[in-house]
CSV table of C-alpha atoms and ligand atoms in Angstrom, one decimal:
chain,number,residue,atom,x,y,z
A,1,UNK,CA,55.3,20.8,-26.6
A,2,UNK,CA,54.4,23.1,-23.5
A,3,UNK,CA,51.6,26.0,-24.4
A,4,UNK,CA,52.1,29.1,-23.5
A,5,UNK,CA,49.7,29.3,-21.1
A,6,UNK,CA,50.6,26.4,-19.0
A,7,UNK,CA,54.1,27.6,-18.7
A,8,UNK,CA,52.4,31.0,-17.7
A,9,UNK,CA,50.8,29.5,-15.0
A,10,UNK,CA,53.9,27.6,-14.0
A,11,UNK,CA,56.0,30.8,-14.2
A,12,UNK,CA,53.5,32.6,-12.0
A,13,UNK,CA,53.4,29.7,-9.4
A,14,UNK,CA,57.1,30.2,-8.8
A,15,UNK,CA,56.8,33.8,-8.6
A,16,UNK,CA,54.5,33.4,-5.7
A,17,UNK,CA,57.3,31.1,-4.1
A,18,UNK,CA,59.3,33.5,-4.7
A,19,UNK,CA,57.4,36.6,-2.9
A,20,UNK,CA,56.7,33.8,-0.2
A,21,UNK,CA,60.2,33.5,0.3
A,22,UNK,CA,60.8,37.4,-0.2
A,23,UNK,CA,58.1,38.1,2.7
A,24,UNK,CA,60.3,35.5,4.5
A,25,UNK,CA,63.2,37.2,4.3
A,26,UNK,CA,62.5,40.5,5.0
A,27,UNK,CA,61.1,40.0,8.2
A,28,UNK,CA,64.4,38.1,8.9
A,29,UNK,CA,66.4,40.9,7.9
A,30,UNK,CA,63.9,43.4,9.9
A,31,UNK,CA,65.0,41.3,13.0
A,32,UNK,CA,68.3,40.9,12.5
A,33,UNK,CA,69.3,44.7,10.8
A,34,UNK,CA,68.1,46.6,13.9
A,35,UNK,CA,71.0,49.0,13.6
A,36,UNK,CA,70.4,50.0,10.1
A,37,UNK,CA,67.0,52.2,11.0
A,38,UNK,CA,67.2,53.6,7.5
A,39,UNK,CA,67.6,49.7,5.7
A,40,UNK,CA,64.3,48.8,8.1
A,41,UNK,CA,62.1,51.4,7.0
A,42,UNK,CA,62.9,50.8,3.5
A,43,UNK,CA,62.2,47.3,3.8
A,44,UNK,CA,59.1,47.6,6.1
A,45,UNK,CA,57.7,49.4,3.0
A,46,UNK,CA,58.8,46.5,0.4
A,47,UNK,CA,57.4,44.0,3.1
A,48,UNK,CA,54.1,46.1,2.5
A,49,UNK,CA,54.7,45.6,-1.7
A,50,UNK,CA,55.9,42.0,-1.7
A,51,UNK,CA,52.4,41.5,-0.1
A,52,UNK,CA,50.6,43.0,-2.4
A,53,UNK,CA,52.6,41.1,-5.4
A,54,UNK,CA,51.8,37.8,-3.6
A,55,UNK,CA,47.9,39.1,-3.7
A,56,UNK,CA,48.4,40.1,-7.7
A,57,UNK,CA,49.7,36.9,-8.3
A,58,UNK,CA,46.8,34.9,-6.1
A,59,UNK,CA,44.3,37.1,-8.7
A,60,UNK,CA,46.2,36.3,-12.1
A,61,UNK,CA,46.7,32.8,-11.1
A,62,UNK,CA,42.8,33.1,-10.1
A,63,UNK,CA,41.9,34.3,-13.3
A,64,UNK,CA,43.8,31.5,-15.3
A,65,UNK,CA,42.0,29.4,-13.1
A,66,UNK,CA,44.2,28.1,-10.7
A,67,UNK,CA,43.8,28.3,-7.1
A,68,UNK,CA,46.4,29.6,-5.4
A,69,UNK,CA,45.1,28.0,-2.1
A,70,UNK,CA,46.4,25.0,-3.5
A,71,UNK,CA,50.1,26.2,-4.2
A,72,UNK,CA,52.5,24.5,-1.7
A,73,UNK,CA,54.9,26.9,-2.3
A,74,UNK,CA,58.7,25.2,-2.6
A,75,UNK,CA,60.3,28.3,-1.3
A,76,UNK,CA,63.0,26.7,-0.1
A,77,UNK,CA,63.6,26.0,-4.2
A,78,UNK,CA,64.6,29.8,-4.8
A,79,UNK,CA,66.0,30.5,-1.2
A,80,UNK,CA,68.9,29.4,-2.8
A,81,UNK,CA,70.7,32.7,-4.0
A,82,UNK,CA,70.0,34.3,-0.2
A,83,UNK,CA,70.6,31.5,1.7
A,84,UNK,CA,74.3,31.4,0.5
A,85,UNK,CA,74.9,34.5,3.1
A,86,UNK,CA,72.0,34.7,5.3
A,87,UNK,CA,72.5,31.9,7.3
A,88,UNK,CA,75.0,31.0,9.8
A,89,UNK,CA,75.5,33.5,12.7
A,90,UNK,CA,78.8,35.1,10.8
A,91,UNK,CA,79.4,38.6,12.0
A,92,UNK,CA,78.9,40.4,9.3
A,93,UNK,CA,75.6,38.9,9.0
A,94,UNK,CA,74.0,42.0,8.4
A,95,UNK,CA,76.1,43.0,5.8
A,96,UNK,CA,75.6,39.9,4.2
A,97,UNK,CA,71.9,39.9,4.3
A,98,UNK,CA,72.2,43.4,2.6
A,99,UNK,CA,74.1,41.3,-0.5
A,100,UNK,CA,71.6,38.6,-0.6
A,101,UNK,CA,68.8,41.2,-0.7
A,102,UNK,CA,70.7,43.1,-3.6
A,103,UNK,CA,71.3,39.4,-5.7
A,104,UNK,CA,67.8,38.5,-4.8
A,105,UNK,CA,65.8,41.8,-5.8
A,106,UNK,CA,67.2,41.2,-9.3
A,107,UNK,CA,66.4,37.5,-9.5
A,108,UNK,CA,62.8,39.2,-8.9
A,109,UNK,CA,63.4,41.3,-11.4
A,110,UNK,CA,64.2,38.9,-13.9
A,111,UNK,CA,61.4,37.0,-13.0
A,112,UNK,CA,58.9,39.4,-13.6
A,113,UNK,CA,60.7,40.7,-17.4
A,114,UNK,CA,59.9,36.8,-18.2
A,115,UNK,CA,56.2,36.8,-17.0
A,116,UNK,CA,55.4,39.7,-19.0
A,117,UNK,CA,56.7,38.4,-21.8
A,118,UNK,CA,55.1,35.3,-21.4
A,119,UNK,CA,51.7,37.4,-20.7
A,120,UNK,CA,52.3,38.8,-23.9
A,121,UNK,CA,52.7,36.1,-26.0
A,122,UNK,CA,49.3,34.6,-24.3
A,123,UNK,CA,47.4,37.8,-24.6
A,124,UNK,CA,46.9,38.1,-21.3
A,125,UNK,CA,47.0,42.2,-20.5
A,126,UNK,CA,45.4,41.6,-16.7
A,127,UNK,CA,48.8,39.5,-16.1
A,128,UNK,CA,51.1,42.0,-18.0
A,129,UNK,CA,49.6,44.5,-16.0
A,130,UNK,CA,50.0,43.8,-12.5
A,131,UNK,CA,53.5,42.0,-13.5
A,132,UNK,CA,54.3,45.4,-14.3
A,133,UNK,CA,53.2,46.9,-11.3
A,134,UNK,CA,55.3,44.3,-9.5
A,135,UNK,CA,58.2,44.7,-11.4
A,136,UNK,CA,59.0,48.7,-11.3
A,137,UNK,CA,58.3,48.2,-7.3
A,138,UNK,CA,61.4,45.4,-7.6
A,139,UNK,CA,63.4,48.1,-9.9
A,140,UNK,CA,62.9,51.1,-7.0
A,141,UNK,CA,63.5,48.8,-4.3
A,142,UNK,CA,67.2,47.8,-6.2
A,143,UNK,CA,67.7,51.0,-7.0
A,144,UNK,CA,67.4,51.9,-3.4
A,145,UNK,CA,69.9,49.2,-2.6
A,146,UNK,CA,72.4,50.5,-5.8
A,147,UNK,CA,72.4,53.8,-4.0
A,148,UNK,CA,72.6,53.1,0.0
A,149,UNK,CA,74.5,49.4,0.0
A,150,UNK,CA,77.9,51.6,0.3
A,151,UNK,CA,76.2,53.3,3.0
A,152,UNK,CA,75.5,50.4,4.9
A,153,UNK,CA,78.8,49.0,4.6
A,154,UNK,CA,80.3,52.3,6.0
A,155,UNK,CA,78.2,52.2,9.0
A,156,UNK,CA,78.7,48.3,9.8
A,157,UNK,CA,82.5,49.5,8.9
A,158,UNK,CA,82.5,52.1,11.6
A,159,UNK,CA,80.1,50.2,13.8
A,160,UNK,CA,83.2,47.2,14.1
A,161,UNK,CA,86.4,49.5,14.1
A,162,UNK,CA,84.4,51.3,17.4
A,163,UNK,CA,83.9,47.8,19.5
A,164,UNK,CA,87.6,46.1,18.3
B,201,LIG,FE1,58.7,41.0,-4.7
């Protein structure tokens, strides 16, 4: 049987593949979402946050004693849910990476309910703490996306009808 703590530090590994792969993918949408000024400086301040959750997670991992130096993230493992629409040069492509952003912010979500909850069963506050942290930045950042995605489709909407 698995301890706690070792599937703590196995659950925190995979978060920092996933804020690799978050960083990655908001500087792809940043290029790509030009048009959208509003959806770019929204994201230029999660870009800022997702940073700062990698760093969090480079100190808890740190403090369990593992060094994070030594991660080779798999980010191509959880790329999955965006990569569905945010490759291929489709059209819509900024639309799409909109979608993927809105699936993806809620797998980080989830992520971070679980680490806290593992935390807590280990005792480890420091970890619940900055999971915590982490995880009401995810929650804005959908909430910002529940609010504007209809907004974004309006404007890439209007944006098509104007060039056909
Ligand atoms: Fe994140």
């Amino acid at each position: 049987m698995t301890n706690h703590k070792d599937t703590l530090v196995h659950w925190l590994r995979d978060a920092h593949a996933m804020e690799r792969a978050t960083i990655d993918n908001i500087e792809r949408l940043l290029d790509r979402m030009k048009d959208y000024p509003a959806v770019c400086e929204r994201y230029r301040q999660h870009l800022d946050e997702s940073r700062q959750q990698l760093e969090r997670l480079d100190t808890c991992l740190h403090d369990l004693g593992t060094d994070s130096s030594s991660i080779k993230d798999t980010a191509t493992r959880v790329l999955g849910v965006a990569q569905v629409y945010a490759t291929g040069a489709a059209n819509d492509e900024p639309m799409k990476h909109c979608l993927a952003a809105y699936a993806y912010e809620h797998f980080e979500i989830a992520s971070y309910e679980a680490l806290i909850e593992a935390a807590d069963l280990c005792g480890m506050a420091g970890v619940r703490e900055a999971c915590e942290m982490s995880l009401n930045e995810e929650r804005a950042m959908a909430d910002w996306l529940d609010k504007n995605l209809r907004l974004v489709a309006r404007q890439y909407l209007q944006q098509t009808a104007n060039v056909s």
